[in-house]
mmCIF file of C-alpha atoms in Angstrom:
data_model
loop_
_atom_site.group_PDB
_atom_site.id
_atom_site.type_symbol
_atom_site.label_atom_id
_atom_site.label_comp_id
_atom_site.label_asym_id
_atom_site.label_seq_id
_atom_site.Cartn_x
_atom_site.Cartn_y
_atom_site.Cartn_z
ATOM 1 C CA LYS Y 1 13.980 9.710 -6.621
ATOM 2 C CA GLN Y 2 12.339 6.396 -7.500
ATOM 3 C CA GLU Y 3 8.847 6.879 -8.900
ATOM 4 C CA VAL Y 4 5.882 4.855 -10.049
ATOM 5 C CA THR Y 5 3.512 6.285 -12.635
ATOM 6 C CA GLN Y 6 0.117 5.045 -13.738
ATOM 7 C CA ILE Y 7 -1.676 5.981 -16.940
ATOM 8 C CA PRO Y 8 -4.488 6.716 -17.436
ATOM 9 C CA ALA Y 9 -5.656 8.358 -14.226
ATOM 10 C CA ALA Y 10 -9.217 7.429 -15.029
ATOM 11 C CA LEU Y 11 -10.865 5.015 -17.453
ATOM 12 C CA SER Y 12 -14.458 4.321 -18.289
ATOM 13 C CA VAL Y 13 -15.475 1.240 -20.353
ATOM 14 C CA PRO Y 14 -18.633 -0.621 -21.141
ATOM 15 C CA GLU Y 15 -19.342 -3.965 -19.521
ATOM 16 C CA GLY Y 16 -17.700 -6.897 -21.211
ATOM 17 C CA GLU Y 17 -14.748 -5.016 -22.681
ATOM 18 C CA ASN Y 18 -11.139 -6.216 -22.159
ATOM 19 C CA LEU Y 19 -8.893 -3.492 -20.825
ATOM 20 C CA VAL Y 20 -5.275 -2.806 -19.948
ATOM 21 C CA LEU Y 21 -3.936 -0.636 -17.126
ATOM 22 C CA ASN Y 22 -0.393 0.615 -17.347
ATOM 23 C CA CYS Y 23 2.294 1.167 -14.739
ATOM 24 C CA SER Y 24 5.857 2.401 -15.252
ATOM 25 C CA PHE Y 25 8.738 2.683 -12.729
ATOM 26 C CA THR Y 26 12.073 4.457 -12.831
ATOM 27 C CA ASP Y 27 14.463 1.794 -11.599
ATOM 28 C CA SER Y 28 14.705 -1.726 -12.887
ATOM 29 C CA ALA Y 29 16.264 -2.990 -9.659
ATOM 30 C CA ILE Y 30 13.196 -4.294 -7.904
ATOM 31 C CA TYR Y 31 12.214 -7.079 -5.441
ATOM 32 C CA ASN Y 32 8.615 -7.370 -6.662
ATOM 33 C CA LEU Y 33 5.639 -5.509 -7.965
ATOM 34 C CA GLN Y 34 2.101 -5.685 -6.609
ATOM 35 C CA TRP Y 35 -1.240 -4.670 -8.038
ATOM 36 C CA PHE Y 36 -3.952 -3.646 -5.613
ATOM 37 C CA ARG Y 37 -7.603 -2.735 -5.802
ATOM 38 C CA GLN Y 38 -9.056 0.003 -3.592
ATOM 39 C CA ASP Y 39 -12.828 0.539 -3.226
ATOM 40 C CA PRO Y 40 -14.000 4.022 -1.987
ATOM 41 C CA GLY Y 41 -13.379 4.402 1.764
ATOM 42 C CA LYS Y 42 -11.762 0.999 2.019
ATOM 43 C CA GLY Y 43 -8.294 -0.433 2.359
ATOM 44 C CA LEU Y 44 -6.234 -2.111 -0.295
ATOM 45 C CA THR Y 45 -6.908 -5.576 -1.569
ATOM 46 C CA SER Y 46 -3.944 -7.358 -3.064
ATOM 47 C CA LEU Y 47 -4.683 -8.731 -6.570
ATOM 48 C CA LEU Y 48 -1.399 -10.020 -7.911
ATOM 49 C CA LEU Y 49 2.222 -10.057 -6.890
ATOM 50 C CA ILE Y 50 5.010 -10.588 -9.487
ATOM 51 C CA GLN Y 51 8.429 -11.438 -8.132
ATOM 52 C CA SER Y 52 11.500 -9.897 -9.823
ATOM 53 C CA SER Y 53 12.305 -13.164 -11.503
ATOM 54 C CA GLN Y 54 8.859 -13.598 -12.990
ATOM 55 C CA ARG Y 55 7.334 -12.246 -16.186
ATOM 56 C CA GLU Y 56 3.597 -12.554 -15.399
ATOM 57 C CA GLN Y 57 0.999 -13.764 -12.947
ATOM 58 C CA THR Y 58 -2.622 -14.701 -13.559
ATOM 59 C CA SER Y 59 -5.609 -14.878 -11.242
ATOM 60 C CA GLY Y 60 -8.995 -15.558 -12.779
ATOM 61 C CA ARG Y 61 -9.771 -12.732 -15.252
ATOM 62 C CA LEU Y 62 -6.678 -10.769 -14.252
ATOM 63 C CA ASN Y 63 -3.279 -11.036 -15.800
ATOM 64 C CA ALA Y 64 -0.251 -8.915 -14.796
ATOM 65 C CA SER Y 65 2.969 -8.719 -16.770
ATOM 66 C CA LEU Y 66 6.371 -7.359 -15.789
ATOM 67 C CA ASP Y 67 9.165 -6.049 -17.998
ATOM 68 C CA LYS Y 68 11.922 -4.900 -15.737
ATOM 69 C CA SER Y 69 14.212 -3.742 -18.462
ATOM 70 C CA SER Y 70 11.682 -1.196 -19.754
ATOM 71 C CA GLY Y 71 10.362 -0.447 -16.305
ATOM 72 C CA ARG Y 72 6.788 -1.408 -17.131
ATOM 73 C CA SER Y 73 3.983 -3.548 -15.896
ATOM 74 C CA THR Y 74 0.516 -3.991 -17.207
ATOM 75 C CA LEU Y 75 -2.702 -5.320 -15.639
ATOM 76 C CA TYR Y 76 -5.076 -6.948 -18.116
ATOM 77 C CA ILE Y 77 -8.660 -7.398 -17.092
ATOM 78 C CA ALA Y 78 -10.749 -9.654 -19.287
ATOM 79 C CA ALA Y 79 -14.508 -9.392 -19.827
ATOM 80 C CA SER Y 80 -14.929 -6.435 -17.367
ATOM 81 C CA GLN Y 81 -17.908 -6.310 -15.009
ATOM 82 C CA PRO Y 82 -19.479 -3.386 -13.127
ATOM 83 C CA GLY Y 83 -18.145 -4.962 -9.971
ATOM 84 C CA ASP Y 84 -14.643 -4.327 -11.224
ATOM 85 C CA SER Y 85 -15.190 -0.573 -10.787
ATOM 86 C CA ALA Y 86 -12.517 0.653 -8.308
ATOM 87 C CA THR Y 87 -9.186 2.327 -8.158
ATOM 88 C CA TYR Y 88 -6.274 0.083 -9.185
ATOM 89 C CA LEU Y 89 -2.886 0.790 -7.664
ATOM 90 C CA CYS Y 90 0.444 -0.380 -8.791
ATOM 91 C CA ALA Y 91 3.228 -0.652 -6.178
ATOM 92 C CA VAL Y 92 6.928 -1.517 -6.481
ATOM 93 C CA ALA Y 93 9.386 -2.736 -3.838
ATOM 94 C CA PHE Y 94 12.638 -1.247 -5.071
ATOM 95 C CA SER Y 95 15.845 -3.083 -4.170
ATOM 96 C CA SER Y 96 17.302 0.056 -2.627
ATOM 97 C CA GLY Y 97 14.606 -0.003 0.045
ATOM 98 C CA SER Y 98 15.989 -1.938 2.959
ATOM 99 C CA ALA Y 99 12.545 -2.565 4.337
ATOM 100 C CA ARG Y 100 11.012 -3.665 1.006
ATOM 101 C CA GLN Y 101 8.559 -0.864 1.458
ATOM 102 C CA LEU Y 102 6.245 -0.269 -1.444
ATOM 103 C CA THR Y 103 6.293 2.810 -3.677
ATOM 104 C CA PHE Y 104 2.846 3.400 -5.114
ATOM 105 C CA GLY Y 105 1.579 5.049 -8.223
ATOM 106 C CA SER Y 106 -1.426 7.452 -7.954
ATOM 107 C CA GLY Y 107 -3.775 4.818 -9.274
ATOM 108 C CA THR Y 108 -6.192 4.370 -12.225
ATOM 109 C CA GLN Y 109 -9.845 4.900 -11.353
ATOM 110 C CA LEU Y 110 -11.813 2.359 -13.412
ATOM 111 C CA THR Y 111 -15.556 2.648 -14.129
ATOM 112 C CA VAL Y 112 -17.269 -0.292 -15.871
ATOM 113 C CA LEU Y 113 -20.638 0.820 -17.201
ATOM 114 C CA PRO Y 114 -23.502 -1.718 -17.204
ATOM 115 C CA GLY H 1 -8.701 -16.080 8.803
ATOM 116 C CA ALA H 2 -8.556 -12.658 10.404
ATOM 117 C CA GLY H 3 -6.914 -9.924 8.349
ATOM 118 C CA VAL H 4 -5.193 -6.708 9.396
ATOM 119 C CA SER H 5 -7.374 -4.559 11.613
ATOM 120 C CA GLN H 6 -7.062 -0.921 12.486
ATOM 121 C CA SER H 7 -8.773 1.338 14.954
ATOM 122 C CA PRO H 8 -10.351 3.745 15.106
ATOM 123 C CA ARG H 9 -11.665 3.774 11.568
ATOM 124 C CA TYR H 10 -12.277 7.483 11.752
ATOM 125 C CA LYS H 11 -10.728 10.176 13.997
ATOM 126 C CA VAL H 12 -11.444 13.832 14.161
ATOM 127 C CA ALA H 13 -8.928 15.945 16.067
ATOM 128 C CA LYS H 14 -8.567 19.622 16.812
ATOM 129 C CA ARG H 15 -5.284 21.183 15.679
ATOM 130 C CA GLY H 16 -2.714 20.684 18.426
ATOM 131 C CA GLN H 17 -4.236 17.490 19.846
ATOM 132 C CA ASP H 18 -2.288 14.232 20.115
ATOM 133 C CA VAL H 19 -3.723 11.113 18.416
ATOM 134 C CA ALA H 20 -2.939 7.439 18.626
ATOM 135 C CA LEU H 21 -3.767 5.016 15.835
ATOM 136 C CA ARG H 22 -3.671 1.267 16.382
ATOM 137 C CA CYS H 23 -2.847 -1.641 14.038
ATOM 138 C CA ASP H 24 -3.365 -5.341 14.678
ATOM 139 C CA PRO H 25 -1.440 -7.272 12.088
ATOM 140 C CA ILE H 26 -2.086 -10.791 10.915
ATOM 141 C CA SER H 27 -0.955 -13.214 13.622
ATOM 142 C CA GLY H 28 2.564 -14.435 13.068
ATOM 143 C CA HIS H 29 3.482 -11.737 10.573
ATOM 144 C CA VAL H 30 7.034 -10.503 11.169
ATOM 145 C CA SER H 31 6.954 -7.302 9.094
ATOM 146 C CA LEU H 32 4.707 -4.353 9.758
ATOM 147 C CA PHE H 33 4.514 -1.141 7.677
ATOM 148 C CA TRP H 34 2.727 2.192 8.121
ATOM 149 C CA TYR H 35 1.725 4.237 5.086
ATOM 150 C CA GLN H 36 0.050 7.624 4.753
ATOM 151 C CA GLN H 37 -2.478 8.220 1.880
ATOM 152 C CA ALA H 38 -3.491 11.666 0.892
ATOM 153 C CA LEU H 39 -6.730 12.223 -0.960
ATOM 154 C CA GLY H 40 -6.475 11.095 -4.557
ATOM 155 C CA GLN H 41 -2.902 9.836 -4.153
ATOM 156 C CA GLY H 42 -1.256 6.451 -3.657
ATOM 157 C CA PRO H 43 -0.011 5.592 -0.201
ATOM 158 C CA GLU H 44 3.397 6.721 0.944
ATOM 159 C CA PHE H 45 5.742 4.764 3.218
ATOM 160 C CA LEU H 46 6.190 6.043 6.793
ATOM 161 C CA THR H 47 7.995 3.355 8.866
ATOM 162 C CA TYR H 48 8.784 -0.399 9.041
ATOM 163 C CA PHE H 49 9.066 -2.839 11.927
ATOM 164 C CA GLN H 50 10.614 -6.248 11.922
ATOM 165 C CA ASN H 51 9.103 -7.848 15.031
ATOM 166 C CA GLU H 52 9.541 -5.213 17.763
ATOM 167 C CA ALA H 53 12.500 -3.430 16.070
ATOM 168 C CA GLN H 54 11.846 -0.283 14.123
ATOM 169 C CA LEU H 55 14.311 -0.697 11.303
ATOM 170 C CA ASP H 56 13.305 2.094 8.994
ATOM 171 C CA LYS H 57 11.561 5.384 9.881
ATOM 172 C CA SER H 58 12.821 7.333 6.924
ATOM 173 C CA GLY H 59 9.311 8.230 5.754
ATOM 174 C CA LEU H 60 8.075 9.845 8.974
ATOM 175 C CA PRO H 61 7.356 13.512 7.926
ATOM 176 C CA SER H 62 8.454 15.121 11.192
ATOM 177 C CA ASP H 63 9.486 14.403 14.792
ATOM 178 C CA ARG H 64 5.820 14.747 15.704
ATOM 179 C CA PHE H 65 5.266 11.277 14.338
ATOM 180 C CA PHE H 66 6.223 8.307 16.527
ATOM 181 C CA ALA H 67 5.523 4.618 16.085
ATOM 182 C CA GLU H 68 6.072 1.605 18.318
ATOM 183 C CA ARG H 69 5.520 -2.166 18.344
ATOM 184 C CA PRO H 70 6.734 -3.103 21.825
ATOM 185 C CA GLU H 71 5.858 -6.837 21.750
ATOM 186 C CA GLY H 72 6.283 -7.479 18.103
ATOM 187 C CA SER H 73 2.515 -7.699 17.354
ATOM 188 C CA VAL H 74 0.225 -4.667 17.804
ATOM 189 C CA SER H 75 1.626 -1.341 16.633
ATOM 190 C CA THR H 76 0.608 2.230 17.515
ATOM 191 C CA LEU H 77 1.279 5.303 15.383
ATOM 192 C CA LYS H 78 1.222 8.502 17.475
ATOM 193 C CA ILE H 79 0.978 11.990 16.090
ATOM 194 C CA GLN H 80 1.718 14.759 18.517
ATOM 195 C CA ARG H 81 0.360 18.354 18.132
ATOM 196 C CA THR H 82 -1.597 17.504 15.011
ATOM 197 C CA GLN H 83 -1.619 19.928 12.108
ATOM 198 C CA GLN H 84 -4.144 20.218 9.279
ATOM 199 C CA GLU H 85 -1.594 18.747 6.812
ATOM 200 C CA ASP H 86 -1.685 15.550 8.856
ATOM 201 C CA SER H 87 -5.187 14.910 7.621
ATOM 202 C CA ALA H 88 -4.995 11.648 5.617
ATOM 203 C CA VAL H 89 -5.802 7.985 5.649
ATOM 204 C CA TYR H 90 -3.219 6.033 7.636
ATOM 205 C CA LEU H 91 -2.783 2.434 6.422
ATOM 206 C CA CYS H 92 -1.059 -0.422 8.160
ATOM 207 C CA ALA H 93 0.224 -3.474 6.338
ATOM 208 C CA SER H 94 1.863 -6.724 7.449
ATOM 209 C CA SER H 95 3.751 -9.499 5.716
ATOM 210 C CA LEU H 96 5.030 -12.862 6.808
ATOM 211 C CA SER H 97 8.645 -12.356 5.785
ATOM 212 C CA LYS H 98 11.608 -10.431 7.085
ATOM 213 C CA ALA H 99 12.729 -7.748 4.693
ATOM 214 C CA GLY H 100 15.916 -8.859 3.049
ATOM 215 C CA LEU H 101 14.946 -12.504 2.758
ATOM 216 C CA ALA H 102 14.231 -13.956 -0.677
ATOM 217 C CA GLY H 103 11.093 -15.876 -0.835
ATOM 218 C CA ASP H 104 7.941 -16.645 -2.685
ATOM 219 C CA ARG H 105 4.800 -14.629 -2.873
ATOM 220 C CA SER H 106 3.427 -15.971 0.364
ATOM 221 C CA TYR H 107 6.347 -14.440 2.270
ATOM 222 C CA ASN H 108 6.593 -11.093 0.550
ATOM 223 C CA GLU H 109 3.053 -10.134 -0.077
ATOM 224 C CA GLN H 110 1.762 -7.128 2.041
ATOM 225 C CA PHE H 111 -1.708 -7.317 3.405
ATOM 226 C CA PHE H 112 -3.425 -4.032 4.267
ATOM 227 C CA GLY H 113 -5.888 -3.014 6.893
ATOM 228 C CA PRO H 114 -8.869 -0.834 6.206
ATOM 229 C CA GLY H 115 -7.127 2.327 7.360
ATOM 230 C CA THR H 116 -7.806 5.121 9.789
ATOM 231 C CA ARG H 117 -9.161 8.382 8.247
ATOM 232 C CA LEU H 118 -7.720 11.288 10.303
ATOM 233 C CA THR H 119 -9.266 14.711 9.949
ATOM 234 C CA VAL H 120 -7.579 17.640 11.738
ATOM 235 C CA LEU H 121 -9.784 20.680 12.070
#
């Protein structure tokens, strides 16, 4: 079974710190990988999408990398702010999925302390 | 522009009742997905539509779950004879592309609605 794993499950950091969230997946044959943010009681907000042929994507203070051969992605958040507090979800569209449906990790719950 | 919308946002049902959950995707989006999210977990795939065709329903947990998208836009997820284990958040997502086509981010990116929180008593 294809799986996506996120470590750690929860992370608490002081404001201003740079941090890295980790995502690993069991099959290197993927279409793309997306990072999402989910606030309590809300839907998912797409942060970054990395295509299979790409190594990284950047948006503002966020940088996501992809290493298909090792089955890993990282989300780097620079100069964290209290407003970054949320659950961050990694999701992979495996090539075996005809619908390009996403397989999600369980998320990392981030708390940025003021 | 308008994003993906879902209604109702919250639904409480008694065990055994039928429920219908609605999704309005982004206008012009070909692909529509339904996911189920249990508390503290990531969403899990239920079913996929390309326009009005339901091409993958491998994630539907039982034959009590039924989805349709008759005109290729709005979709409805119906759950018959609800059980307590059906309690979850049901998320709808849409994307511009057809599954199977290569393309850039703008075609493949999935955009999610706010979800419907279903509680079965």
